[in-house]
PDB file of C-alpha atoms in Angstrom:
ATOM      1  CA  LEU A   1       0.000   0.000   0.000  1.00 29.00           C
ATOM      2  CA  GLY A   2       1.220   3.481  -0.821  1.00 36.00           C
ATOM      3  CA  ARG A   3       0.915   6.525   1.398  1.00 37.00           C
ATOM      4  CA  LEU A   4      -2.076   8.741   0.765  1.00 38.00           C
ATOM      5  CA  TYR A   5      -1.291  12.443   0.809  1.00 44.00           C
ATOM      6  CA  GLU A   6      -3.918  15.129   1.124  1.00 55.00           C
ATOM      7  CA  VAL A   7      -2.202  18.169  -0.366  1.00 61.00           C
ATOM      8  CA  MET A   8      -3.521  21.578   0.581  1.00 68.00           C
ATOM      9  CA  GLN A   9      -2.931  25.160  -0.475  1.00 69.00           C
ATOM     10  CA  GLU A  10      -2.776  27.775   2.316  1.00 74.00           C
ATOM     11  CA  ASN A  11      -3.452  31.496   1.839  1.00 77.00           C
ATOM     12  CA  LYS A  12      -3.200  34.096   4.600  1.00 79.00           C
ATOM     13  CA  ASN A  13      -4.154  37.760   4.747  1.00 84.00           C
ATOM     14  CA  SER A  14      -3.115  39.857   7.775  1.00 86.00           C
ATOM     15  CA  ILE A  15      -4.392  43.291   8.738  1.00 86.00           C
ATOM     16  CA  ALA A  16      -2.484  45.452  11.230  1.00 84.00           C
ATOM     17  CA  LYS A  17      -4.463  47.859  13.421  1.00 87.00           C
ATOM     18  CA  ASP A  18      -3.481  50.667  15.754  1.00 87.00           C
ATOM     19  CA  ALA A  19      -4.742  51.033  19.335  1.00 89.00           C
ATOM     20  CA  ALA A  20      -7.907  52.800  18.115  1.00 90.00           C
ATOM     21  CA  GLY A  21      -8.727  49.902  15.762  1.00 88.00           C
ATOM     22  CA  ASN A  22      -7.803  51.706  12.536  1.00 87.00           C
ATOM     23  CA  SER A  23      -6.167  49.631   9.807  1.00 86.00           C
ATOM     24  CA  ILE A  24      -2.526  50.660   9.351  1.00 86.00           C
ATOM     25  CA  GLY A  25      -1.240  47.885   7.079  1.00 86.00           C
ATOM     26  CA  ALA A  26      -2.071  44.671   5.252  1.00 85.00           C
ATOM     27  CA  LYS A  27       0.043  41.764   4.006  1.00 82.00           C
ATOM     28  CA  SER A  28      -0.582  38.422   2.318  1.00 81.00           C
ATOM     29  CA  ASP A  29       1.410  35.211   2.016  1.00 78.00           C
ATOM     30  CA  SER A  30       0.707  31.737   0.696  1.00 74.00           C
ATOM     31  CA  ALA A  31       2.056  28.218   0.559  1.00 69.00           C
ATOM     32  CA  LEU A  32       1.088  26.514  -2.659  1.00 66.00           C
ATOM     33  CA  VAL A  33       1.714  22.929  -1.547  1.00 66.00           C
ATOM     34  CA  VAL A  34       1.436  21.598   2.006  1.00 69.00           C
ATOM     35  CA  GLY A  35       1.571  17.827   2.314  1.00 67.00           C
ATOM     36  CA  SER A  36       0.063  15.732   5.058  1.00 70.00           C
ATOM     37  CA  GLY A  37       2.037  16.129   8.305  1.00 72.00           C
ATOM     38  CA  GLU A  38       4.210  18.950   6.917  1.00 67.00           C
ATOM     39  CA  THR A  39       4.822  22.308   8.605  1.00 69.00           C
ATOM     40  CA  VAL A  40       4.451  25.532   6.686  1.00 67.00           C
ATOM     41  CA  VAL A  41       5.546  29.047   7.579  1.00 68.00           C
ATOM     42  CA  LEU A  42       3.472  32.036   6.494  1.00 71.00           C
ATOM     43  CA  GLU A  43       5.116  35.289   7.484  1.00 71.00           C
ATOM     44  CA  HIS A  44       4.664  39.028   7.226  1.00 71.00           C
ATOM     45  CA  ILE A  45       6.559  42.099   8.362  1.00 73.00           C
ATOM     46  CA  PHE A  46       4.792  45.393   8.982  1.00 74.00           C
ATOM     47  CA  ASP A  47       6.524  48.790   8.896  1.00 77.00           C
ATOM     48  CA  SER A  48       5.665  49.384  12.559  1.00 75.00           C
ATOM     49  CA  VAL A  49       4.543  47.221  15.454  1.00 75.00           C
ATOM     50  CA  PRO A  50       0.737  47.009  15.359  1.00 78.00           C
ATOM     51  CA  ALA A  51      -1.380  47.042  18.516  1.00 79.00           C
ATOM     52  CA  LYS A  52      -3.450  44.205  17.053  1.00 79.00           C
ATOM     53  CA  THR A  53      -3.236  41.910  14.053  1.00 82.00           C
ATOM     54  CA  THR A  54      -6.130  39.974  12.550  1.00 80.00           C
ATOM     55  CA  TYR A  55      -5.656  37.006  10.243  1.00 78.00           C
ATOM     56  CA  THR A  56      -7.767  35.333   7.619  1.00 81.00           C
ATOM     57  CA  LEU A  57      -6.514  31.856   6.729  1.00 77.00           C
ATOM     58  CA  LYS A  58      -8.032  29.990   3.803  1.00 80.00           C
ATOM     59  CA  THR A  59      -7.210  26.447   2.791  1.00 78.00           C
ATOM     60  CA  LYS A  60      -8.235  24.478  -0.231  1.00 76.00           C
ATOM     61  CA  LYS A  61      -7.321  21.109  -1.661  1.00 76.00           C
ATOM     62  CA  GLU A  62      -4.457  21.385  -4.149  1.00 71.00           C
ATOM     63  CA  THR A  63      -5.170  19.354  -7.287  1.00 73.00           C
ATOM     64  CA  ASP A  64      -2.485  20.574  -9.724  1.00 77.00           C
ATOM     65  CA  PHE A  65       0.644  19.814  -7.668  1.00 75.00           C
ATOM     66  CA  LYS A  66       1.899  17.416  -5.006  1.00 80.00           C
ATOM     67  CA  SER A  67       4.435  17.928  -2.248  1.00 80.00           C
ATOM     68  CA  ALA A  68       7.979  16.899  -3.215  1.00 84.00           C
ATOM     69  CA  ASN A  69       9.452  17.183   0.299  1.00 84.00           C
ATOM     70  CA  ASP A  70       9.866  13.394   0.662  1.00 87.00           C
ATOM     71  CA  ASP A  71      12.440  13.459  -2.161  1.00 93.00           C
ATOM     72  CA  LEU A  72      14.270  16.536  -0.880  1.00 93.00           C
ATOM     73  CA  LYS A  73      17.366  16.262   1.318  1.00 95.00           C
ATOM     74  CA  ILE A  74      18.139  19.389   3.340  1.00 95.00           C
ATOM     75  CA  ASP A  75      21.406  20.063   5.178  1.00 97.00           C
ATOM     76  CA  SER A  76      22.221  23.266   7.039  1.00 97.00           C
ATOM     77  CA  SER A  77      25.081  24.715   9.046  1.00 97.00           C
ATOM     78  CA  LYS A  78      25.933  27.966  10.765  1.00 95.00           C
ATOM     79  CA  ALA A  79      28.767  29.872   9.099  1.00 94.00           C
ATOM     80  CA  GLY A  80      29.617  32.962  11.127  1.00 90.00           C
ATOM     81  CA  ASN A  81      26.500  35.142  11.168  1.00 90.00           C
ATOM     82  CA  LYS A  82      24.924  33.236   8.286  1.00 94.00           C
ATOM     83  CA  VAL A  83      23.305  29.867   7.701  1.00 96.00           C
ATOM     84  CA  LEU A  84      24.192  27.738   4.687  1.00 97.00           C
ATOM     85  CA  VAL A  85      21.331  25.574   3.407  1.00 97.00           C
ATOM     86  CA  THR A  86      21.949  22.802   0.887  1.00 97.00           C
ATOM     87  CA  ALA A  87      19.053  21.174  -0.959  1.00 96.00           C
ATOM     88  CA  THR A  88      19.484  17.957  -2.954  1.00 96.00           C
ATOM     89  CA  ASN A  89      16.745  16.556  -5.172  1.00 96.00           C
ATOM     90  CA  LEU A  90      16.778  12.785  -4.595  1.00 96.00           C
ATOM     91  CA  GLY A  91      13.926  12.255  -7.059  1.00 95.00           C
ATOM     92  CA  ASN A  92      14.037  11.383 -10.739  1.00 95.00           C
ATOM     93  CA  TYR A  93      12.045  14.491 -11.705  1.00 94.00           C
ATOM     94  CA  ASP A  94      12.572  18.261 -11.580  1.00 94.00           C
ATOM     95  CA  MET A  95      11.102  19.909  -8.475  1.00 93.00           C
ATOM     96  CA  GLU A  96       9.283  23.201  -8.840  1.00 88.00           C
ATOM     97  CA  THR A  97       9.435  26.202  -6.528  1.00 85.00           C
ATOM     98  CA  VAL A  98      11.738  24.860  -3.808  1.00 91.00           C
ATOM     99  CA  LYS A  99      11.500  27.590  -1.160  1.00 88.00           C
ATOM    100  CA  ALA A 100      13.501  27.639   2.068  1.00 91.00           C
ATOM    101  CA  THR A 101      12.756  29.946   4.991  1.00 88.00           C
ATOM    102  CA  VAL A 102      15.199  30.310   7.875  1.00 92.00           C
ATOM    103  CA  PHE A 103      14.111  31.748  11.223  1.00 89.00           C
ATOM    104  CA  PHE A 104      16.810  33.192  13.487  1.00 92.00           C
ATOM    105  CA  PHE A 105      16.523  33.122  17.287  1.00 92.00           C
ATOM    106  CA  LYS A 106      18.294  34.846  20.164  1.00 92.00           C
ATOM    107  CA  ASN A 107      17.515  33.743  23.728  1.00 94.00           C
ATOM    108  CA  GLY A 108      14.432  31.859  22.525  1.00 92.00           C
ATOM    109  CA  LYS A 109      12.890  34.772  20.575  1.00 89.00           C
ATOM    110  CA  VAL A 110      12.640  35.189  16.811  1.00 86.00           C
ATOM    111  CA  ILE A 111      14.871  38.079  15.752  1.00 87.00           C
ATOM    112  CA  GLY A 112      14.641  37.724  11.988  1.00 86.00           C
ATOM    113  CA  SER A 113      14.026  35.561   8.971  1.00 86.00           C
ATOM    114  CA  ASP A 114      15.208  35.135   5.406  1.00 90.00           C
ATOM    115  CA  TYR A 115      13.895  33.110   2.493  1.00 89.00           C
ATOM    116  CA  LYS A 116      15.220  32.095  -0.891  1.00 92.00           C
ATOM    117  CA  TYR A 117      14.275  29.822  -3.747  1.00 91.00           C
ATOM    118  CA  LEU A 118      16.697  26.906  -4.108  1.00 93.00           C
ATOM    119  CA  ASP A 119      16.853  26.273  -7.830  1.00 91.00           C
ATOM    120  CA  ASP A 120      19.359  25.496 -10.530  1.00 90.00           C
ATOM    121  CA  ASN A 121      17.163  26.118 -13.571  1.00 80.00           C
ATOM    122  CA  SER A 122      14.397  28.761 -13.683  1.00 79.00           C
ATOM    123  CA  TYR A 123      12.702  28.040 -10.341  1.00 82.00           C
ATOM    124  CA  LYS A 124      13.305  24.305 -10.677  1.00 91.00           C
ATOM    125  CA  LEU A 125      15.702  21.984  -8.875  1.00 95.00           C
ATOM    126  CA  SER A 126      16.797  19.410 -11.426  1.00 94.00           C
ATOM    127  CA  ALA A 127      16.580  15.676 -10.760  1.00 95.00           C
ATOM    128  CA  GLY A 128      19.731  14.813  -8.786  1.00 95.00           C
ATOM    129  CA  GLY A 129      20.637  18.496  -8.521  1.00 95.00           C
ATOM    130  CA  THR A 130      22.153  20.185  -5.467  1.00 96.00           C
ATOM    131  CA  VAL A 131      22.040  23.891  -4.604  1.00 96.00           C
ATOM    132  CA  THR A 132      23.530  25.758  -1.630  1.00 96.00           C
ATOM    133  CA  GLU A 133      22.413  29.252  -0.591  1.00 96.00           C
ATOM    134  CA  GLU A 134      23.295  31.478   2.344  1.00 96.00           C
ATOM    135  CA  PHE A 135      20.706  33.041   4.632  1.00 96.00           C
ATOM    136  CA  GLU A 136      21.174  35.843   7.141  1.00 93.00           C
ATOM    137  CA  PRO A 137      19.026  37.949   9.448  1.00 89.00           C
ATOM    138  CA  PHE A 138      18.286  41.504   8.348  1.00 79.00           C
ATOM    139  CA  PRO A 139      19.424  43.770   9.717  1.00 73.00           C
ATOM    140  CA  GLU A 140      22.464  41.684  10.535  1.00 75.00           C
ATOM    141  CA  LYS A 141      22.153  40.406  14.096  1.00 82.00           C
ATOM    142  CA  GLU A 142      23.787  37.797  16.294  1.00 90.00           C
ATOM    143  CA  PHE A 143      21.723  34.633  16.709  1.00 95.00           C
ATOM    144  CA  ASP A 144      22.121  31.504  18.824  1.00 94.00           C
ATOM    145  CA  LYS A 145      19.651  29.174  17.078  1.00 94.00           C
ATOM    146  CA  TYR A 146      17.984  28.803  13.699  1.00 95.00           C
ATOM    147  CA  GLU A 147      15.268  26.676  12.112  1.00 92.00           C
ATOM    148  CA  VAL A 148      14.885  25.818   8.422  1.00 93.00           C
ATOM    149  CA  TYR A 149      11.498  25.245   6.778  1.00 88.00           C
ATOM    150  CA  VAL A 150      11.213  24.061   3.175  1.00 88.00           C
ATOM    151  CA  GLU A 151       8.412  23.577   0.693  1.00 85.00           C
ATOM    152  CA  ALA A 152       8.798  21.932  -2.704  1.00 85.00           C
ATOM    153  CA  ARG A 153       6.308  20.733  -5.296  1.00 83.00           C
ATOM    154  CA  LYS A 154       6.118  18.358  -8.205  1.00 85.00           C
TER     155      LYS A 154
END
C-alpha cells in the first residue's frame, strides 16, 4: 500500500491595526503545496509594530501539484553570522518552486528571517541536482539558534 497524501494550499491575509482599531497595514502570504504532516511558515513584516493583528486563513485542496518534500534532502550549518542551506533533489524528476525559509533566534525569541528559492534552472531543482544558498538575518544580528522550513512541489 502506498501513502495517501492530502495536499492543501494555504493562503493568509493579515491586517495590522493601531490602538484605536484603525487599519494601518495589510500583508498576504501563501504556501502553494502543504503535504500531510508537513509544517508551513506564512510570514509578514509590517513597517511598525501594530497594537493588534487579525488574520484570515483559507485552505483548499491542491489538485495541480503534489508535495515533493519526501524526495528533498536538506542540510544546514551555521557559518559565522549566516546559515548555509543545501538542498538535494533525490527524485528522478525536476522539483518546482523549492523555497527555504530560515528563522533566526536569540535567547528563545525570533529576531529575523530570510527566504530564498533553491533552484538550478528557472525556479526548478533538477533531478539529482544540489544547490547551496546562504541566509542571514536583516538587519544583521547575532543569533544563537535557527530553524529551516522548506516547501517543494512536483
